[in-house]
GROMACS .gro file of C-alpha atoms in nm:
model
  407
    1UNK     CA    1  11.655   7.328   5.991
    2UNK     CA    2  11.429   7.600   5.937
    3UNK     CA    3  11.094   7.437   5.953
    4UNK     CA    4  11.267   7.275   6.316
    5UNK     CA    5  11.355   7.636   6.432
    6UNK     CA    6  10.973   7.775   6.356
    7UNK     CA    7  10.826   7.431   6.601
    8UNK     CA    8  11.082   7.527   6.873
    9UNK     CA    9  10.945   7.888   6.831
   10UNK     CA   10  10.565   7.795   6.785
   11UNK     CA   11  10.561   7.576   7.078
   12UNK     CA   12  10.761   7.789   7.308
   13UNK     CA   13  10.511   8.043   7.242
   14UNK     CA   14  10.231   7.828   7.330
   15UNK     CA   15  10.386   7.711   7.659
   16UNK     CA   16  10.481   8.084   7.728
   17UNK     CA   17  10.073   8.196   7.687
   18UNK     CA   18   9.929   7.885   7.817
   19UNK     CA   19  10.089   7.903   8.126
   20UNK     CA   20   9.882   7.861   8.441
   21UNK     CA   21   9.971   7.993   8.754
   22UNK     CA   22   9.768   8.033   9.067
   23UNK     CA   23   9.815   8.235   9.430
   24UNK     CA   24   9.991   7.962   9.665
   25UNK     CA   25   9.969   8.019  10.007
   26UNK     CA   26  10.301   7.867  10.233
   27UNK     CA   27  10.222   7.940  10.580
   28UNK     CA   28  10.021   8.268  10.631
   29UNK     CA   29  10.156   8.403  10.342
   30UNK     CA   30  10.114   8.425   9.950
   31UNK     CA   31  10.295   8.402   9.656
   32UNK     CA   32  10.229   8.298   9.301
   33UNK     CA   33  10.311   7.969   9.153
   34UNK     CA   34  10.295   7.717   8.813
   35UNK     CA   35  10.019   7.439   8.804
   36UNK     CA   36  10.256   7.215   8.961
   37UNK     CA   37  10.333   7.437   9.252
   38UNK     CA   38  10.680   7.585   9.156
   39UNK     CA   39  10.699   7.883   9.305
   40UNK     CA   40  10.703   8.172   9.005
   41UNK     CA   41  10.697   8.470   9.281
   42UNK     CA   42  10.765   8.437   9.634
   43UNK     CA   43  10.493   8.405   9.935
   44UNK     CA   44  10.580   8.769  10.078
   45UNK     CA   45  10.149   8.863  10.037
   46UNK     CA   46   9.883   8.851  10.292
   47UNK     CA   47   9.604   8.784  10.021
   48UNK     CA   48   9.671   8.775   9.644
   49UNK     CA   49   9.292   8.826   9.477
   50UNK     CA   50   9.269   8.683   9.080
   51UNK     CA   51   9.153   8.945   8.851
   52UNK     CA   52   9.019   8.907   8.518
   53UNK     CA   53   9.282   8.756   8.302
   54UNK     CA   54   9.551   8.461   8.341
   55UNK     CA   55   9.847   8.591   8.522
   56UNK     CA   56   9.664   8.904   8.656
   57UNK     CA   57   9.674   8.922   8.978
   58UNK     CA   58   9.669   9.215   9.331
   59UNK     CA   59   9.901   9.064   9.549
   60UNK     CA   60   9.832   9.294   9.902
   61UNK     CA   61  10.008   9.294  10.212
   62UNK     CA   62   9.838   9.442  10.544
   63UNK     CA   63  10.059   9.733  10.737
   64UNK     CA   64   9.795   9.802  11.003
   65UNK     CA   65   9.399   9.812  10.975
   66UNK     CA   66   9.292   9.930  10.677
   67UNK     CA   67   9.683  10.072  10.635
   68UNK     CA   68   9.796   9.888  10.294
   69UNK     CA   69  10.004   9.840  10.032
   70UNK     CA   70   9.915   9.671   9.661
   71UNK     CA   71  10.128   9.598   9.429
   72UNK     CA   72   9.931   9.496   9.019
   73UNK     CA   73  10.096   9.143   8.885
   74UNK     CA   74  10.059   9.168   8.468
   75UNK     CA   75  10.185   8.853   8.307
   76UNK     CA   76  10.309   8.660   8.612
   77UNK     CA   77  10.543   9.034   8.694
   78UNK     CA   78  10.489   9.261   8.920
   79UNK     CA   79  10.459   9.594   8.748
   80UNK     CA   80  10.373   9.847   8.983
   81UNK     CA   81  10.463   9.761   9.303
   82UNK     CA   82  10.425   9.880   9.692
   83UNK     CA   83  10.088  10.148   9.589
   84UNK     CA   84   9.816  10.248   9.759
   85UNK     CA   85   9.563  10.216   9.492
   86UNK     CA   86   9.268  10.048   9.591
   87UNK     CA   87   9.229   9.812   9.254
   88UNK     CA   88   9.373   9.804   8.908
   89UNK     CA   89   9.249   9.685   8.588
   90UNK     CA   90   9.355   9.702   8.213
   91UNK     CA   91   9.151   9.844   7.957
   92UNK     CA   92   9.291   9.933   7.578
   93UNK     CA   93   9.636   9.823   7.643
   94UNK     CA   94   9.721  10.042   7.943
   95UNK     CA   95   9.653   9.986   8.317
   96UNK     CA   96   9.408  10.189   8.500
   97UNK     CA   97   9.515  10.221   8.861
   98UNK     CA   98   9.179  10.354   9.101
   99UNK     CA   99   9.275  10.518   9.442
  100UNK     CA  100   8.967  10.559   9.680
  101UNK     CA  101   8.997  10.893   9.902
  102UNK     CA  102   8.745  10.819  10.102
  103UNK     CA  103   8.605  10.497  10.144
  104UNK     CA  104   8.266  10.590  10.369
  105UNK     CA  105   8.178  10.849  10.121
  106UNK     CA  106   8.215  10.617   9.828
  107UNK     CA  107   8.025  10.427   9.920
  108UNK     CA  108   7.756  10.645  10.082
  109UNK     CA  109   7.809  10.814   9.708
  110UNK     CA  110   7.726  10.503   9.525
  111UNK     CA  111   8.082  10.509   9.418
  112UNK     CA  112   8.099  10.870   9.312
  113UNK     CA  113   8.430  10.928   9.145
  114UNK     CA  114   8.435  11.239   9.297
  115UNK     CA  115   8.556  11.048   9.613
  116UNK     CA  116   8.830  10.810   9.421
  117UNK     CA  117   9.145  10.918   9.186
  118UNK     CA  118   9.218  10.722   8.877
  119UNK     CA  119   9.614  10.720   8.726
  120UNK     CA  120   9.698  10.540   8.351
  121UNK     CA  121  10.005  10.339   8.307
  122UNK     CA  122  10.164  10.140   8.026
  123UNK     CA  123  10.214   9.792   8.050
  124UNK     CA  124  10.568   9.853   8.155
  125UNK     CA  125  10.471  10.078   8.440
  126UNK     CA  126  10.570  10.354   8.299
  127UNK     CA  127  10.294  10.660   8.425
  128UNK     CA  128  10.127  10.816   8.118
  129UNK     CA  129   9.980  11.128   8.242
  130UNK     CA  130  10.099  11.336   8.537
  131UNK     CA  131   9.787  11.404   8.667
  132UNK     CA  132   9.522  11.192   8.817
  133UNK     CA  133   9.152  11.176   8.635
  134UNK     CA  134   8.845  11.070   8.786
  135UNK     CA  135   8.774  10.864   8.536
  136UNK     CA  136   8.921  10.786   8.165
  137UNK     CA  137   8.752  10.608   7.859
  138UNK     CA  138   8.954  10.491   7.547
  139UNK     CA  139   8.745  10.580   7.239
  140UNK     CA  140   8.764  10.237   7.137
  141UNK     CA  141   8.617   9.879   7.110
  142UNK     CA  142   8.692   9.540   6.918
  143UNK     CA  143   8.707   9.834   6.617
  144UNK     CA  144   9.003  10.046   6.615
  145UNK     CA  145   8.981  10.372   6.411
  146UNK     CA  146   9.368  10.432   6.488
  147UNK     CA  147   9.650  10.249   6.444
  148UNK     CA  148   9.939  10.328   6.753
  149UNK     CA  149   9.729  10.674   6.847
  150UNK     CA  150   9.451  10.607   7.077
  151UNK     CA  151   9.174  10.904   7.166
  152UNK     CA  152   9.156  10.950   7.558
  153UNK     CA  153   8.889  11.143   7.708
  154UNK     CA  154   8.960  11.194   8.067
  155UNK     CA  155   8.748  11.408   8.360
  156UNK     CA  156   8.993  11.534   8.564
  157UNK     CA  157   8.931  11.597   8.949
  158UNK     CA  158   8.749  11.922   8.893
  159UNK     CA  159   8.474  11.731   8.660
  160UNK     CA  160   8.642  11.911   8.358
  161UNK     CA  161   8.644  11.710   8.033
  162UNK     CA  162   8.929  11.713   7.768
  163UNK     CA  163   8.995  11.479   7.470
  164UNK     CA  164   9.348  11.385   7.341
  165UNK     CA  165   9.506  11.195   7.091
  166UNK     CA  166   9.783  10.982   7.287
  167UNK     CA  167  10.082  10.799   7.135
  168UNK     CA  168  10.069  10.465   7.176
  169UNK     CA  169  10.431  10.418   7.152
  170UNK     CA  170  10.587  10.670   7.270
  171UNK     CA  171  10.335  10.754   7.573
  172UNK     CA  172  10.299  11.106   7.458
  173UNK     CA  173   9.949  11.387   7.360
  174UNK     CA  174  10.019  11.424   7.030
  175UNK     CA  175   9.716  11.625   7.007
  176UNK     CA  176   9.453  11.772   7.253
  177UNK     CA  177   9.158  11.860   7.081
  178UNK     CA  178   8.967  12.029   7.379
  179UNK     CA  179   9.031  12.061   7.739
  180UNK     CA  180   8.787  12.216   8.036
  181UNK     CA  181   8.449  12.109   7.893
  182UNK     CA  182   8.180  12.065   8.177
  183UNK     CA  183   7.960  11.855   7.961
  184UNK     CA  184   8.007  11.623   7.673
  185UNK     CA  185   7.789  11.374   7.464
  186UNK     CA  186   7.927  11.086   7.238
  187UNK     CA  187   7.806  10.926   6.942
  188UNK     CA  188   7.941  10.636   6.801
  189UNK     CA  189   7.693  10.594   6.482
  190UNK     CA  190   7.963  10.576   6.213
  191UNK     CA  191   8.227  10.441   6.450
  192UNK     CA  192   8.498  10.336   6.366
  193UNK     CA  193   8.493  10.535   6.053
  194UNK     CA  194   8.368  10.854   6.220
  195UNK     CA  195   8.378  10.957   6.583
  196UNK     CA  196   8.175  11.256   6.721
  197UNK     CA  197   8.143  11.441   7.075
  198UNK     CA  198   7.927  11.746   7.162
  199UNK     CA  199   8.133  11.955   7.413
  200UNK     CA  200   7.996  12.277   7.624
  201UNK     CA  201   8.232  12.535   7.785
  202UNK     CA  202   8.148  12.658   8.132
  203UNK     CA  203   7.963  12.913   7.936
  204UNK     CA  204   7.748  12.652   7.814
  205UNK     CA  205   7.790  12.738   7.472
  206UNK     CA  206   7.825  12.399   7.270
  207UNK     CA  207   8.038  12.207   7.000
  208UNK     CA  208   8.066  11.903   6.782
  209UNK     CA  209   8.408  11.801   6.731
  210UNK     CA  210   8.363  11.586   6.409
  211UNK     CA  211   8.685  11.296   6.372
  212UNK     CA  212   8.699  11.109   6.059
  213UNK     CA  213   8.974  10.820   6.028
  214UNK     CA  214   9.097  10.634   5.746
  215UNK     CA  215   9.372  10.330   5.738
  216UNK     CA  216   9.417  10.373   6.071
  217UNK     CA  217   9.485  10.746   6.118
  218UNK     CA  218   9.320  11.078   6.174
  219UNK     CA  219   9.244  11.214   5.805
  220UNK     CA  220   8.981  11.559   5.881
  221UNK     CA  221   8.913  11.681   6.143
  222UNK     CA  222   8.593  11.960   6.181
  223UNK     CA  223   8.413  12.176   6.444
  224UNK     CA  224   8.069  12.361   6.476
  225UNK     CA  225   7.912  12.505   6.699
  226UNK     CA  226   7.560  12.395   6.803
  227UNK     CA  227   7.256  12.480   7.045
  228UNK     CA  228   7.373  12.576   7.369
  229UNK     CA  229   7.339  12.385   7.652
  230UNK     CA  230   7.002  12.387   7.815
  231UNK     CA  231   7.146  12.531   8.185
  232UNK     CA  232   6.836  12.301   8.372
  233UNK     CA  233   6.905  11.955   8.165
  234UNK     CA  234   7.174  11.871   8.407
  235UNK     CA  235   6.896  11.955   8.700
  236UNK     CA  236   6.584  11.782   8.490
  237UNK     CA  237   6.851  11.435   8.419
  238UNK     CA  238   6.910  11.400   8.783
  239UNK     CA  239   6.560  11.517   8.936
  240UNK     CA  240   6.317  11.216   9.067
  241UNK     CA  241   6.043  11.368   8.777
  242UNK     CA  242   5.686  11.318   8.828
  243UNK     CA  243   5.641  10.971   8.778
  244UNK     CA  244   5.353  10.779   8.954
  245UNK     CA  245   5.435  10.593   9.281
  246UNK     CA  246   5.344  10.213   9.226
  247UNK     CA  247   5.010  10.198   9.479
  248UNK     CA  248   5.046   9.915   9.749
  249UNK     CA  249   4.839   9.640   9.813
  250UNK     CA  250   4.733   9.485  10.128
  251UNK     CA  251   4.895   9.122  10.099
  252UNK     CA  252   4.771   8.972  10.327
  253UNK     CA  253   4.406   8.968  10.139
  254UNK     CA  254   4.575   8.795   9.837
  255UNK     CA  255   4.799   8.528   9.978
  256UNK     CA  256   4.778   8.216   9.850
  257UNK     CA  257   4.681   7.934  10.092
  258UNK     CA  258   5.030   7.711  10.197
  259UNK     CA  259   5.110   7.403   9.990
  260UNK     CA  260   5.166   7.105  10.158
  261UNK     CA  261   5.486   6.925  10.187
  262UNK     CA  262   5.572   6.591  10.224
  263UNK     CA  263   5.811   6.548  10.533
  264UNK     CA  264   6.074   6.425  10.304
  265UNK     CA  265   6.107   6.749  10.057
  266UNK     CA  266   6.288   7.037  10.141
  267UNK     CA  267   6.212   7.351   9.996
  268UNK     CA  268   6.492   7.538  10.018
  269UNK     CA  269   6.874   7.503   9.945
  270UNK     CA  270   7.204   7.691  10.046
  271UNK     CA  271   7.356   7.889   9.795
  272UNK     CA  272   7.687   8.024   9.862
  273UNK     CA  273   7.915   8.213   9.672
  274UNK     CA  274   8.296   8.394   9.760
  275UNK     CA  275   8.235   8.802   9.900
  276UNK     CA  276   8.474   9.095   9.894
  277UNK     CA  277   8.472   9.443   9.802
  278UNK     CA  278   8.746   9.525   9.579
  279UNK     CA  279   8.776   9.837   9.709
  280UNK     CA  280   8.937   9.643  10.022
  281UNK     CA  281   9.172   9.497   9.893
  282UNK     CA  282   9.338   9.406  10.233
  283UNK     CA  283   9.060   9.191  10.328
  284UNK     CA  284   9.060   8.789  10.305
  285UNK     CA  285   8.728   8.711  10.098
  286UNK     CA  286   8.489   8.506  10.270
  287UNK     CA  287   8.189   8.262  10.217
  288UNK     CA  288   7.855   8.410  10.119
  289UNK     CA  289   7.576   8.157  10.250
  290UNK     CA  290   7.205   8.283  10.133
  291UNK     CA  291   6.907   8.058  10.137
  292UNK     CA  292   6.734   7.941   9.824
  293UNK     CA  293   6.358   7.876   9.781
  294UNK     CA  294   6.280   7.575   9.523
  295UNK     CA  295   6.003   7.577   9.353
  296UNK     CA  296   5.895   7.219   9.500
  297UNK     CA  297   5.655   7.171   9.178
  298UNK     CA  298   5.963   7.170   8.925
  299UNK     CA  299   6.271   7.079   9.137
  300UNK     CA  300   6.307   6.968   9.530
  301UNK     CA  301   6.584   6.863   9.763
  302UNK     CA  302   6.460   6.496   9.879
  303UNK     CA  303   6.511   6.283  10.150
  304UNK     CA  304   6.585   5.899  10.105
  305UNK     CA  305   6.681   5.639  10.349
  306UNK     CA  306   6.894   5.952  10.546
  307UNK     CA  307   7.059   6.091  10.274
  308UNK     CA  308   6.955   6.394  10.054
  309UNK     CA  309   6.919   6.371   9.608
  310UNK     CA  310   6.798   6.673   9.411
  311UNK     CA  311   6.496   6.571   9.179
  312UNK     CA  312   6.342   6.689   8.872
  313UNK     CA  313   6.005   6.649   9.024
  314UNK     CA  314   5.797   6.729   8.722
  315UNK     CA  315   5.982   6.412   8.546
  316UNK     CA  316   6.037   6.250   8.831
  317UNK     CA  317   6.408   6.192   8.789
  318UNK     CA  318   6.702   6.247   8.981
  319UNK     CA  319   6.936   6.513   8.883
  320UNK     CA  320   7.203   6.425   9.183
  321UNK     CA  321   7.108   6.113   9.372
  322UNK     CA  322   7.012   6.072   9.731
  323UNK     CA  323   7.336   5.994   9.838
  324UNK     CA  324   7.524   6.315  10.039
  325UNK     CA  325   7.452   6.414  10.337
  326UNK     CA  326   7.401   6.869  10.189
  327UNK     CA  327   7.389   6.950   9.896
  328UNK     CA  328   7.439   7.325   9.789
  329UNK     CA  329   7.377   7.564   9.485
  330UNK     CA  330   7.728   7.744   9.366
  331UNK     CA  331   7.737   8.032   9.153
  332UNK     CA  332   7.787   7.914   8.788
  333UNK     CA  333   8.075   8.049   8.539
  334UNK     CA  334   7.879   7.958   8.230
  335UNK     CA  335   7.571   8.059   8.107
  336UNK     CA  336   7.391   7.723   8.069
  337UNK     CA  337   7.523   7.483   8.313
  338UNK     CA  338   7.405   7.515   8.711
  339UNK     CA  339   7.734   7.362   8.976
  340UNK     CA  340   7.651   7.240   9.279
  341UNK     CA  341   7.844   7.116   9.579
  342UNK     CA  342   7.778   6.828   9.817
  343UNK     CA  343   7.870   6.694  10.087
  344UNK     CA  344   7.963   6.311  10.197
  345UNK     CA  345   8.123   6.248  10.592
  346UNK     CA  346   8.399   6.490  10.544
  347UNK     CA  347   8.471   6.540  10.176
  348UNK     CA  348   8.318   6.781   9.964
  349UNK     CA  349   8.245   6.751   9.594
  350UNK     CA  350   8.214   7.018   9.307
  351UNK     CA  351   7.870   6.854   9.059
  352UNK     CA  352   7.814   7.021   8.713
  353UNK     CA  353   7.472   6.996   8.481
  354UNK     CA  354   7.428   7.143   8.139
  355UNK     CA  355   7.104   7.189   7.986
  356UNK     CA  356   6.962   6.826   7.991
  357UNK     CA  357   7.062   6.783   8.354
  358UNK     CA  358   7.338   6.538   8.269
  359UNK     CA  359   7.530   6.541   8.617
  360UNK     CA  360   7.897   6.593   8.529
  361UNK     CA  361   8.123   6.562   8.874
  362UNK     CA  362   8.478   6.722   8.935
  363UNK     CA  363   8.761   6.470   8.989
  364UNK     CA  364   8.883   6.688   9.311
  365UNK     CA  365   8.769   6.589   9.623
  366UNK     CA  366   8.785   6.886   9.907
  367UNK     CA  367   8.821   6.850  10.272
  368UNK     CA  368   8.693   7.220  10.283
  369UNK     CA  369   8.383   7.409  10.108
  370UNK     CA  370   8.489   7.480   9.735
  371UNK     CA  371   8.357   7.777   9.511
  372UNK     CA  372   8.456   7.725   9.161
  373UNK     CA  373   8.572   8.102   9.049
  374UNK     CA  374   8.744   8.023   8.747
  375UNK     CA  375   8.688   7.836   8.387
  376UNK     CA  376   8.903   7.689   8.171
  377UNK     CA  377   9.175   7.891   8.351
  378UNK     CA  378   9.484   7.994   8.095
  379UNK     CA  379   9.395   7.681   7.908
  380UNK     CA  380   9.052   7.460   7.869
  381UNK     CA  381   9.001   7.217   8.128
  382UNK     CA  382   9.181   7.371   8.405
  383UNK     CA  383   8.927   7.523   8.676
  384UNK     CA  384   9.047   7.745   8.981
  385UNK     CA  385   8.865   7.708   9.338
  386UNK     CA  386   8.881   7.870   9.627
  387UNK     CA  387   8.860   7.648   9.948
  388UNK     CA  388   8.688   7.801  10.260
  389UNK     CA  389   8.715   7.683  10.626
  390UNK     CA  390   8.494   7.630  10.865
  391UNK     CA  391   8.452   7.958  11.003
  392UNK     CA  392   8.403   8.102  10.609
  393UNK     CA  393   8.734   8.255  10.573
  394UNK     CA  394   8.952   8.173  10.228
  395UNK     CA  395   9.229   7.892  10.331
  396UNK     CA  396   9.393   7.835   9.992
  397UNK     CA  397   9.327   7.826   9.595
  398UNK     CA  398   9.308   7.426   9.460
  399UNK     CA  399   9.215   7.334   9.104
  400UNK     CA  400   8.943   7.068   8.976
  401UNK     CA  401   9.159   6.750   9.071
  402UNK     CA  402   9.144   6.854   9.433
  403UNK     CA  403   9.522   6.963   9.411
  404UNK     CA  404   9.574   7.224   9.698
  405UNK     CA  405   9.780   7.514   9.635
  406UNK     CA  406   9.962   7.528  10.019
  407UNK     CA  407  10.219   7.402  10.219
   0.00000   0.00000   0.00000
């Protein structure tokens, strides 16, 4: 009875993490659903964009303009709900929720923080700090030097620094080892048994906090003081310096006479790939189309008997037959494998090759233009897509079997 009990448990679990679920659009609208299209939440979303992990999703829906409201899906639920934050992410175990203030000068700023406000929340929700940072980084990695204690150090909108030692369970500073610093250094040489930061008060007199762990919790703790701050570093870090401009070259005295080619190579090939900022998180995401140059003496788009292959020319064998009418470079989710799409009367197919160019085709087939953005999805084997219409705007999410999520 027992041994029965831990199966029913085990596999529950596993159909509990390995659930998929994708954004399905019903009418204009989006929602979230299973594989199999049961609706999980309802289609009350202008544009749901996937995030990082399974079941992570920004479900947004458009008041007016660039008027908006987000609401930050964790685990299939939504957690915080009706914001204005710009875009979310997780990071340690806690959410980090990023409002931008200003969106010209952001991006005129290269993304400045100084132009965007940055809240932490649990899992739950629940707010863990009152105020907003700038920014926040979790002195941690794959290594953790504490067990439920986390260090925090936050700049806070003033571009003061201050270092705390938050509760992990109870959401609470259960220490704060500096606050106000306008300059700090990290070193992580004997992390993630020892943990050291050089702080400097507006003063610019400087410090090395010294944090030594053991099983999990903070055993010393020590502080010195060291060389001040030099007050022109900040000015020498951020000046252009004196380095030598790069002299130009008249090209046109160095060109290379054109190669020749044949009527039926093509040089070049599309390459497209889904676009949006995720700072605008109100806007559909649409098709990217760039242009590709082959080099024709390795690999070439050929024409044969009206249809298009693409060869390895050096070999002199064909990677994807001449047999679509376009064929089309896709970005790739892996880092040895190159995905293609083509093109045959109306249908559109997603083509995969791995290193030896073994062609390796998608069952779906797509009456739109597909752009795999997902691999092995919540469990291997599963791939999401995005489909885009003619006119390059996002119509609807479908998986690697061609099933469409929309009704």
């Amino acid at each position: 009875m027992k041994k029965q009990l831990t199966f029913i448990f085990f596999f529950t679990c596993i159909l509990y993490f390995c659930q998929i679920t994708v954004p399905y659009r019903t009418g204009n609208k989006y929602g979230i659903s299973d594989e199999s299209g049961k609706i999980i939440i309802p289609a009350n979303y202008d544009i749901i964009d996937v995030l990082m992990y399974p079941g992570e999703f920004t479900a947004t829906k458009q008041l007016s303009g660039n008027v908006f409201k987000t609401t930050y899906i964790v685990k299939n639920k939504p957690v915080l709900q009706d914001t204005d934050y710009n875009y979310f992410g997780m990071d340690s175990g806690f959410i980090i929720a990023t409002r931008i203030k200003d969106l010209q000068q952001y991006y005129m700023s290269n993304g400045s923080p100084s132009y965007s406000s940055t809240d932490v929340y649990s899992l739950s929700g629940q707010k863990v700090f009152e105020q907003s940072f700038r920014y926040v980084n979790f002195i941690e990695d794959e290594k953790k030097p504490l067990t439920n204690e986390i260090l925090v150090l936050a700049n806070d909108q003033k571009a003061k620094n201050s270092l705390y030692l938050l509760n992990t369970k109870t959401l609470k500073v259960s220490k704060t080892f500096f606050e106000g610093a306008d300059e700090v250094k990290t070193h992580y040489e004997k992390f993630p048994a020892v943990f050291s930061i050089d702080y400097y008060e507006t003063d610019l007199s400087g410090k090395r906090l010294i944090l030594n762990f053991e099983n999990g919790k903070l055993a010393k703790q020590t502080t010195e003081n060291i060389q001040s701050l030099d007050p022109y570093s900040s000015q020498s870090r951020s000046s252009s310096g004196s380095y030598d401009v790069m002299p130009t070259y008249d090209m046109e005295g160095i060109k290379q006479p054109p190669v020749k080619i044949a009527d039926h190579v093509i040089a070049e090939m599309k390459d497209i790939s889904n676009s949006k900022k995720y700072t605008q998180p109100y806007n559909i995401p649409v098709l990217s189309v760039n242009s590709k140059k082959l080099l024709t003496e390795y690999f070439a788009l050929i024409k044969e008997n009206g249809k298009i292959g693409y060869m390895d020319t050096r070999k002199k064998q064909w990677i994807i037959p001449a047999e679509y009418d376009e064929i089309m470079t896709s970005h790739s989710t892996c880092g040895n494998c190159d995905v293609f799409v083509v093109k045959k009367g109306g249908i559109y197919k997603i083509l995969e090759t791995g290193p030896d160019n073994k062609l390796t085709p998608f069952k779906g087939d797509y009456p739109m233009i597909p752009v795999l953005v997902k691999r092995n999805y919540g469990k291997d084997g599963f791939h999401l897509v995005e489909l885009y219409d003619k006119d390059g705007n996002l119509f609807c999410y479908a998986n690697q079997d061609g099933v469409m999520y929309y009704k």
